[in-house]
XYZ file of C-alpha atoms in Angstrom:
592
model
C 92.602 116.280 68.917
C 92.371 114.566 66.436
C 90.147 111.616 65.854
C 92.675 108.701 64.700
C 92.093 105.309 63.634
C 95.691 104.288 65.288
C 95.492 101.425 62.503
C 96.820 98.550 64.816
C 95.826 97.675 68.891
C 96.815 100.277 71.138
C 98.254 99.846 74.452
C 98.630 102.640 77.706
C 100.144 106.577 76.424
C 99.218 105.928 73.131
C 98.001 109.325 71.586
C 95.478 110.481 69.660
C 92.784 107.881 69.380
C 89.568 107.357 68.503
C 87.462 109.821 70.471
C 88.933 113.593 70.909
C 87.153 114.728 73.688
C 88.414 118.686 74.496
C 87.361 118.032 78.234
C 89.094 118.731 81.320
C 88.525 118.433 84.738
C 90.362 118.958 87.628
C 89.884 117.762 91.231
C 91.647 120.090 94.368
C 91.544 120.905 97.775
C 89.673 124.141 96.958
C 86.720 122.439 94.698
C 86.311 120.749 91.358
C 85.767 122.472 87.793
C 85.378 121.249 84.110
C 86.493 123.308 81.104
C 85.280 122.171 78.088
C 87.563 123.980 75.383
C 84.712 124.640 72.669
C 86.640 124.108 69.863
C 86.482 121.074 66.945
C 89.611 121.939 65.190
C 92.969 120.181 65.694
C 95.351 120.759 68.467
C 97.437 119.771 71.063
C 97.169 119.899 75.269
C 100.003 120.061 77.592
C 98.678 119.564 81.176
C 101.178 120.486 83.971
C 99.538 118.643 87.453
C 99.443 121.482 90.614
C 100.965 120.617 93.326
C 98.964 121.011 96.893
C 100.374 122.259 99.980
C 100.270 120.813 103.632
C 97.382 122.010 105.395
C 97.427 126.232 104.563
C 101.109 125.874 102.987
C 101.752 127.257 99.171
C 100.116 125.460 96.088
C 102.332 125.012 93.184
C 99.819 126.015 90.562
C 99.023 123.680 88.100
C 99.291 124.531 83.998
C 97.218 123.824 80.913
C 98.737 125.136 77.639
C 96.029 124.698 74.371
C 96.797 125.068 70.785
C 94.682 124.687 68.189
C 95.345 125.062 64.473
C 92.319 127.483 63.286
C 88.904 128.756 64.335
C 87.260 130.661 67.011
C 87.324 129.516 70.601
C 85.083 129.198 73.490
C 86.034 128.154 76.665
C 83.138 126.824 79.560
C 83.342 126.328 83.220
C 81.934 124.846 85.384
C 82.794 124.413 89.170
C 81.014 122.924 92.255
C 80.691 118.788 93.413
C 81.649 116.508 90.485
C 78.245 115.765 90.691
C 76.917 119.201 89.968
C 80.192 119.688 87.234
C 78.965 116.499 85.253
C 74.834 117.691 86.206
C 76.175 121.019 84.108
C 78.197 119.410 81.605
C 74.701 117.462 80.150
C 72.674 120.779 80.367
C 75.048 122.467 78.120
C 75.864 119.061 76.081
C 72.335 117.339 75.865
C 71.435 114.559 78.773
C 72.747 110.775 77.735
C 70.422 108.990 75.279
C 68.378 105.963 77.881
C 69.659 102.108 76.474
C 66.710 100.123 76.118
C 66.991 97.075 79.394
C 68.724 94.040 77.232
C 71.793 96.340 75.747
C 72.819 96.401 79.500
C 73.339 92.724 79.558
C 76.176 90.602 77.919
C 76.615 91.050 74.348
C 78.766 88.207 72.185
C 80.676 89.757 69.091
C 83.506 88.908 67.136
C 84.750 89.900 63.559
C 84.583 86.761 61.459
C 81.234 84.360 62.552
C 81.181 84.103 58.659
C 77.780 82.435 58.741
C 74.765 81.529 59.849
C 75.626 78.230 61.344
C 78.422 79.897 63.147
C 76.373 82.264 64.901
C 73.994 79.720 65.662
C 76.876 77.284 67.163
C 77.807 79.742 69.437
C 74.495 81.024 70.811
C 74.267 76.929 71.231
C 77.279 76.695 73.806
C 76.132 79.185 75.801
C 72.503 77.925 76.056
C 74.101 74.642 76.298
C 76.612 75.934 79.246
C 74.176 77.720 81.319
C 75.710 81.148 80.453
C 73.078 84.429 80.122
C 73.423 85.841 76.903
C 71.331 89.370 75.463
C 72.845 89.834 72.209
C 74.782 89.042 68.987
C 77.160 91.010 66.892
C 78.121 90.768 63.336
C 81.030 92.491 62.263
C 81.593 93.482 58.495
C 82.007 89.925 57.024
C 77.769 89.649 57.323
C 78.306 92.445 54.557
C 78.198 91.356 50.551
C 81.841 92.221 49.462
C 81.890 94.885 52.755
C 79.499 96.612 51.353
C 77.156 98.405 54.217
C 73.287 97.924 54.327
C 74.035 94.627 52.427
C 74.012 91.028 53.425
C 75.932 88.174 51.426
C 73.003 85.838 50.799
C 75.227 82.997 50.443
C 76.628 82.733 54.091
C 73.433 84.668 55.533
C 70.919 83.188 53.550
C 67.976 83.562 55.938
C 68.979 86.336 58.161
C 65.427 87.373 59.415
C 64.761 84.255 60.579
C 67.795 83.557 62.442
C 66.818 87.096 64.286
C 63.977 86.288 65.178
C 64.753 82.717 65.945
C 67.384 84.866 68.589
C 64.779 87.286 69.522
C 62.362 84.477 71.092
C 65.287 83.583 73.444
C 65.797 87.094 74.580
C 68.983 87.470 72.222
C 68.488 90.827 69.935
C 71.399 91.089 66.542
C 73.394 93.969 66.570
C 74.952 95.030 63.191
C 78.346 96.840 62.279
C 77.665 99.817 60.117
C 80.303 101.887 58.550
C 80.144 105.263 56.354
C 82.102 104.487 53.690
C 80.023 103.645 50.351
C 81.655 101.529 47.783
C 82.106 104.149 44.366
C 80.924 102.369 41.623
C 78.341 102.921 39.434
C 75.321 100.661 39.700
C 75.563 100.091 43.273
C 72.450 101.348 44.240
C 73.549 103.069 47.216
C 76.336 104.904 45.321
C 74.171 105.911 42.869
C 70.988 107.284 45.060
C 73.574 109.267 47.262
C 75.378 110.814 44.116
C 71.667 111.401 43.343
C 70.985 112.791 46.350
C 74.796 114.953 46.516
C 75.363 113.323 49.771
C 79.078 112.784 49.330
C 81.997 114.893 51.033
C 83.576 116.721 47.914
C 86.776 118.520 47.241
C 87.600 122.295 45.924
C 86.294 121.200 42.405
C 83.360 119.677 43.093
C 84.317 115.988 43.172
C 83.930 113.338 45.460
C 86.170 112.934 47.853
C 87.594 108.974 47.555
C 89.605 106.922 49.458
C 90.072 102.876 50.058
C 88.031 101.247 53.267
C 87.053 97.386 53.485
C 84.868 97.766 50.236
C 87.824 99.309 47.992
C 87.625 102.637 46.511
C 85.184 104.462 48.855
C 83.078 107.576 49.317
C 81.917 109.713 51.874
C 78.072 110.912 52.776
C 78.390 114.453 54.450
C 76.923 113.739 58.002
C 77.397 117.663 58.772
C 74.343 118.182 55.628
C 71.118 118.295 57.467
C 69.537 116.559 54.731
C 71.926 114.279 54.474
C 71.363 113.388 57.804
C 67.923 112.557 57.038
C 68.991 110.114 53.999
C 71.195 107.928 55.741
C 69.103 107.687 58.580
C 66.067 106.267 56.246
C 68.570 103.309 54.811
C 68.338 102.304 58.776
C 64.964 100.648 57.694
C 66.536 97.624 55.443
C 68.863 97.125 58.914
C 65.418 96.712 60.212
C 63.983 94.479 58.292
C 66.897 92.152 58.533
C 65.887 91.748 62.138
C 68.963 93.927 63.488
C 68.177 95.772 66.869
C 71.147 97.343 67.313
C 74.107 99.532 65.504
C 77.785 99.747 66.072
C 79.319 102.567 64.855
C 82.616 102.213 63.078
C 85.766 103.391 60.841
C 84.164 106.987 61.688
C 86.834 109.067 62.441
C 86.834 108.454 59.289
C 89.284 106.227 57.865
C 91.130 105.690 54.609
C 93.665 102.876 54.167
C 95.197 105.156 51.327
C 96.004 108.466 53.574
C 96.295 111.512 51.764
C 99.393 112.815 54.492
C 97.255 110.710 56.948
C 94.530 107.681 57.061
C 91.521 109.983 56.854
C 90.107 112.550 54.646
C 92.305 115.599 53.236
C 91.484 118.231 55.297
C 90.806 120.626 52.186
C 87.829 118.702 51.554
C 84.795 120.523 52.123
C 81.589 120.155 54.645
C 78.294 121.620 54.342
C 78.563 122.088 58.332
C 75.206 122.841 58.514
C 74.573 125.682 55.384
C 78.056 127.695 56.536
C 80.200 125.833 54.873
C 84.423 124.658 56.036
C 86.754 122.317 55.140
C 87.618 119.214 57.317
C 89.761 120.744 59.559
C 86.621 121.559 61.168
C 84.465 118.811 60.322
C 86.861 116.153 60.776
C 86.546 115.885 64.489
C 82.180 116.018 64.438
C 82.537 113.949 61.607
C 81.470 111.174 63.946
C 79.249 112.876 66.028
C 76.887 114.048 63.328
C 76.662 110.306 62.018
C 75.653 109.124 65.208
C 73.107 112.027 65.243
C 71.790 111.131 61.229
C 71.153 106.973 62.819
C 69.890 107.721 66.122
C 66.920 110.623 64.344
C 66.184 107.633 61.779
C 65.711 105.405 64.158
C 63.521 107.421 66.122
C 61.300 107.665 63.148
C 61.874 104.263 61.833
C 61.109 102.621 65.489
C 59.104 105.052 67.144
C 58.298 103.057 70.231
C 61.622 101.793 71.062
C 64.477 103.252 72.383
C 67.558 103.635 69.606
C 70.316 101.455 70.493
C 73.803 102.440 68.954
C 77.380 102.787 70.331
C 79.933 104.328 67.725
C 83.744 104.033 67.859
C 84.152 107.836 67.009
C 82.893 110.571 68.219
C 83.253 114.210 70.399
C 81.347 116.257 72.836
C 77.968 115.111 73.073
C 78.219 112.160 72.215
C 75.674 110.684 74.777
C 73.022 112.214 73.518
C 72.252 109.433 70.648
C 74.409 106.492 72.465
C 77.904 105.454 73.551
C 80.978 103.803 72.413
C 83.880 101.086 72.683
C 87.213 100.722 73.541
C 88.470 100.213 69.935
C 91.280 98.025 69.170
C 92.464 97.536 72.476
C 95.813 95.821 73.008
C 95.403 91.810 74.716
C 97.446 92.149 77.462
C 97.184 92.934 81.233
C 97.907 97.042 80.244
C 95.132 96.679 77.683
C 93.146 95.355 81.076
C 93.986 98.176 82.515
C 93.853 100.914 80.001
C 90.371 99.462 79.600
C 89.308 100.486 82.970
C 90.711 103.981 82.218
C 89.085 104.753 79.419
C 85.386 104.007 80.590
C 86.232 106.442 84.167
C 87.340 109.409 81.727
C 84.650 108.682 79.093
C 82.324 109.143 81.845
C 84.110 112.135 83.414
C 83.244 113.372 79.737
C 79.820 113.262 79.606
C 79.605 109.665 78.138
C 78.164 107.641 80.542
C 77.746 104.084 78.530
C 81.163 102.383 77.382
C 83.195 99.168 78.096
C 85.901 97.812 76.360
C 86.577 94.191 74.014
C 86.746 91.980 76.964
C 89.975 90.260 76.230
C 91.678 92.876 74.305
C 91.101 92.747 70.542
C 94.083 90.699 69.055
C 96.032 87.823 70.171
C 95.133 84.944 72.766
C 94.782 86.213 76.257
C 95.212 83.679 78.978
C 93.012 82.230 80.386
C 94.159 84.308 84.208
C 93.904 87.395 81.889
C 90.576 86.423 80.235
C 88.827 85.837 83.397
C 89.915 88.939 84.901
C 88.962 91.068 82.208
C 85.558 89.047 82.114
C 84.740 90.134 85.261
C 85.545 93.391 85.176
C 83.268 93.647 82.270
C 80.046 92.522 84.198
C 80.497 95.659 86.537
C 80.886 98.372 83.122
C 77.909 99.727 81.357
C 78.869 97.630 78.068
C 79.456 94.493 78.870
C 80.647 92.393 75.223
C 83.167 90.315 74.574
C 85.082 90.565 71.047
C 87.830 89.897 68.950
C 89.418 90.124 65.592
C 89.727 88.158 62.969
C 92.867 86.355 63.054
C 92.743 86.421 66.945
C 91.873 83.729 69.790
C 88.292 82.631 70.493
C 86.987 84.413 73.311
C 84.018 82.279 74.127
C 84.156 81.118 78.183
C 84.120 77.852 77.451
C 87.675 77.734 75.531
C 89.541 78.660 78.184
C 88.242 75.375 80.345
C 86.716 74.402 83.185
C 87.097 76.935 85.685
C 87.340 79.840 83.683
C 84.069 78.537 82.352
C 82.590 78.288 86.086
C 83.894 81.562 87.305
C 82.445 83.357 84.018
C 79.349 81.627 84.270
C 79.436 83.489 87.819
C 80.279 86.958 86.623
C 77.368 86.519 83.951
C 74.728 85.394 86.589
C 75.782 88.498 88.718
C 75.288 90.968 85.936
C 72.028 89.007 85.346
C 71.257 89.539 89.082
C 72.405 93.339 88.966
C 70.509 94.535 85.919
C 67.681 96.771 87.694
C 70.286 98.544 89.073
C 72.270 99.063 85.647
C 68.511 99.621 84.782
C 68.413 102.537 87.732
C 72.348 103.489 86.970
C 70.813 104.397 82.941
C 68.123 106.918 84.147
C 69.658 108.634 86.630
C 72.773 109.251 83.534
C 69.794 110.775 81.911
C 68.446 112.772 84.431
C 71.856 113.718 85.797
C 74.599 113.268 83.729
C 76.339 111.200 86.509
C 78.101 108.617 84.637
C 77.436 104.763 85.992
C 81.355 104.028 86.763
C 82.880 107.085 88.882
C 86.282 107.642 90.584
C 86.455 106.833 94.093
C 86.848 110.407 94.906
C 83.049 111.161 93.492
C 81.627 111.743 96.878
C 84.677 112.833 98.667
C 87.069 114.962 96.128
C 88.639 116.895 99.154
C 89.819 113.108 100.351
C 94.051 113.302 98.561
C 94.219 109.515 99.452
C 91.579 108.720 96.841
C 92.578 110.974 94.222
C 95.079 108.613 92.696
C 93.757 105.754 93.220
C 92.859 104.472 89.592
C 92.044 100.915 89.747
C 89.268 100.902 92.085
C 85.842 102.598 90.967
C 82.081 103.274 92.357
C 78.940 101.481 90.149
C 76.511 104.749 90.945
C 76.296 105.383 95.213
C 75.892 101.768 96.347
C 78.890 99.823 95.432
C 82.672 99.764 95.173
C 84.233 97.500 92.575
C 87.888 96.759 92.733
C 89.308 94.492 89.894
C 92.321 92.487 89.950
C 94.416 94.434 86.682
C 98.104 92.515 87.541
C 98.801 88.232 86.711
C 98.865 86.321 90.014
C 97.494 87.984 91.985
C 94.835 86.634 94.753
C 94.502 89.593 97.585
C 94.653 92.865 96.775
C 95.137 96.595 98.751
C 91.944 98.653 98.050
C 91.696 102.285 99.406
C 88.213 103.080 100.674
C 85.837 105.793 101.471
C 84.823 106.832 104.087
C 82.222 104.495 105.654
C 81.079 101.060 106.629
C 81.788 98.491 103.537
C 80.421 95.294 103.436
C 82.248 92.330 101.077
C 79.078 91.430 99.027
C 79.819 87.817 99.121
C 81.335 87.526 102.998
C 79.621 90.538 104.144
C 82.474 91.140 106.211
C 82.239 94.740 107.394
C 85.440 97.655 106.682
C 85.837 100.754 107.937
C 87.008 103.861 105.615
C 88.266 105.953 105.084
C 91.704 103.760 104.786
C 93.572 101.196 103.031
C 92.054 97.278 103.154
C 93.509 93.873 101.980
C 91.028 91.722 100.361
C 90.650 88.589 98.857
C 90.439 88.334 95.570
C 90.507 84.534 94.141
C 90.518 83.540 90.422
C 86.671 83.121 91.152
C 85.606 86.902 91.975
C 86.507 90.021 91.883
C 85.969 92.279 95.246
C 82.792 93.853 95.471
C 81.712 95.925 97.989
C 78.165 97.577 99.264
C 78.077 100.999 101.062
C 76.747 100.574 104.729
C 72.758 101.175 104.335
C 72.974 101.272 100.473
C 69.532 100.239 98.832
C 69.777 98.744 95.522
C 67.216 96.515 92.697
C 68.031 93.473 92.009
C 66.519 90.617 90.521
C 65.219 87.390 92.104
C 64.882 84.173 91.588
C 61.864 84.791 90.002
C 62.608 87.352 87.509
C 61.080 89.878 89.726
C 62.634 92.800 91.213
C 63.909 92.993 94.523
C 65.159 95.596 96.651
C 68.590 94.666 98.559
C 69.117 96.308 101.830
C 72.511 96.571 103.445
C 72.835 97.062 107.237
C 73.165 101.083 107.911
C 75.917 101.876 110.594
C 73.791 102.570 114.282
C 73.366 105.351 114.676
C 72.696 106.343 110.901
C 70.148 105.987 108.306
C 70.975 105.218 104.739
C 68.886 104.879 101.042
C 68.847 104.044 97.706
C 66.570 105.171 94.500
C 64.544 102.615 92.432
C 63.751 103.154 88.628
C 61.522 100.308 87.573
C 61.547 100.527 84.383
C 59.331 98.333 81.789
C 62.942 97.399 78.774
C 61.943 99.789 76.370
C 59.452 102.917 75.318
C 59.476 105.957 76.547
C 57.112 106.443 79.386
C 58.784 108.333 82.608
C 58.924 106.016 85.273
C 58.990 107.308 88.938
C 61.725 107.351 90.534
C 61.023 105.635 94.101
C 63.409 106.733 97.179
C 63.997 104.584 100.062
C 65.732 104.881 103.487
C 67.120 102.231 106.016
C 67.410 102.909 109.562
C 67.869 100.782 112.802
C 64.250 100.588 115.222
C 64.782 99.066 117.993
C 67.556 95.454 117.055
C 65.807 95.415 113.449
C 66.740 97.137 110.035
C 63.540 98.282 108.407
C 63.274 99.434 105.086
C 60.798 102.429 103.954
C 59.438 104.974 101.199
C 61.158 108.336 102.289
C 58.810 110.489 103.580
C 57.016 107.410 105.785
C 54.859 106.498 102.633
C 54.456 102.908 104.278
C 55.931 99.375 102.910
C 58.564 98.781 99.490
C 56.230 97.026 97.213
C 58.805 94.921 96.518
C 60.556 91.397 98.882
C 63.149 92.851 100.571
C 66.222 91.159 101.866
C 68.479 92.797 104.053
C 72.184 92.416 104.772
C 75.115 92.544 106.755
C 73.549 91.717 109.779
C 75.416 89.454 110.919
C 78.568 92.333 110.993
C 76.967 95.632 111.786
C-alpha cells in the first residue's frame, strides 16, 4: 500500500503500482460488503479467498490480514447489494466529478509530438481519414526544458492560436502537469514558491530536492491549504495557452535519484492541514491533494465550466476531482488484459472514470493487438491512445487499410453512444455506480458470474465482450439471466448460461439487454432513444440524462419503460407521462 512509479512498463502481477486503494470488496452467497482500511500509511494486505459450500454445506472462511507501519487505523464497512455498497462509498468519500461531454470522446496523446506542425499533421490525418477526434494531449516535450507551466516557444510558438484552431473543429487541447518545480534561483515559479514557503522540507527546514524531468527539483506541499490555493492559481497560465483539460503525472511523487526509493525521503515534513507529520503518512495522499488543488483552482478560474483532470496517482476519494488512467502499461496481450482489470477494479473502488493507454505505452503493437485494444477502449470511460517517446506509432492509419476501417467503425460507434456515456457519468455522480461494471453487478448470487473477468456491463443496458487473445474470431461469453441481443445481428440469446459468439476482426461482441432503453446520437446529431424489445409478458426500461455538455445545470433524470401492447412495443415516459420527446427506434423485433 505505497503509491509507486515502477520506473518501467508494468504487466499483470506487478505490485505496487501508482494508486493505493485500501479497499476490499467481498462478493459471496451471504451478500456483498466493502471494507475501507482508513489509513494512508505504508502497509500490506494478504488475502486468502474463501470457499463456499454446495447448497447448505459448510464454507471455508476467507481471511484478510492488514499490516501497516504506523498511525491510527479506522475500518469502515458497507453492506448490501453492489449498487448500495458503492452508493454508501460515494456518500463517505465523495461523489465522482462530472466530466464535460467532450472528455467522453476519443483522445489522442503521445510523448513526443515535438511541434505544432506535428500536432496539425496528426489532426489532419484524423480529418482526412474521417475519424472522430475530441482531444489532443501534449506531453512534457511541449514544455520549455521540461519545466511545468511553461511552453517551448521554438517548437510551439503560437500555442493559443493552435488551441483556438482545434477548438473550432471540436477538438480540445489537454496539458500534462507535473508537480516538480526546477530548483533554480531566478526561475519565476521556484522563486514564487519559495516566497510562499510552498515546498516540502526536511527536518532542518530546508526544501527537499529530488531529480525529475527538469533536473534538480522541489515539491509543493499539497497537504497545506494555502499551497493548494497557490498551485491552483497557476492553472491560469494553462488556460491562457488554450488548454481545456489537465493530466497530472509523476505525482506519486517520483524522484529519479532515490532516497532509498524513487520518491521523497520518509522523514520529509508535511503540513497535513495544520496537524504536521512526515512523508510516511503524507505519501499516499500527495497526489490526492494535488488533484484537489488543480480542481479547486479551475473552479475559481473558469467557474462556468466543469474541470477536466485525471491523475496517475491518488487515493480513496480521488474521484471527487476527476479520474485516472492505467499509467505505463506494457504493450502485449497481457497488458491488454490488465487494462480491463484496472478499469474494473478502480470502478469498484469508487473511481468510475478511467482507461488505459490504448496500444500500450511501449513498443509496437501488432495490427491485431492494436485493433483489439482500440475496440476495448471504445467502450471504456476514458478512451485514449498514448505511447512513449520511443514507441511505435498509434494513429489508426499506420496499421493498414483493414485496421483503419475497423477502427473507424469503433470510433463511429463511440460517437453514437456519447449520450449514453453522458447519462452513465451523471448516474455515477448521483449514485457512485461505475460506468463499467462486473457481470455479477446485478446478480452477485450467481456463482458462475463471479470468476468472469473478461466481460463487463456498460451501465445496465449493454454487455461488452472484448477479444483479449490473439487469433480469436469467436469467444465464449457467460450471460447473466434474461434475454440479450447482439447489437449488430440482433440475434437473441438466453441467459443465464454460456454462449459462443462470433468475434470477427471487424468488431467485438456487444449485447443489449432485452427491454433496455438507451440514449444515442442520431444521424443529425440529435438525441434519439434506442429501445430493445422486451421479452413477451415482461417490461423493461432505461434512464436518460440530457446533458448540455458543460456547465452546472442539474438536468432531469428521465425514466422510460418498454412493454408489449398487443403486437407492438411501446416506449413511454414512466408514470404514463406521454410519448418520449425524442425519436425512438425499436430493435430486436425480428427475434422476439
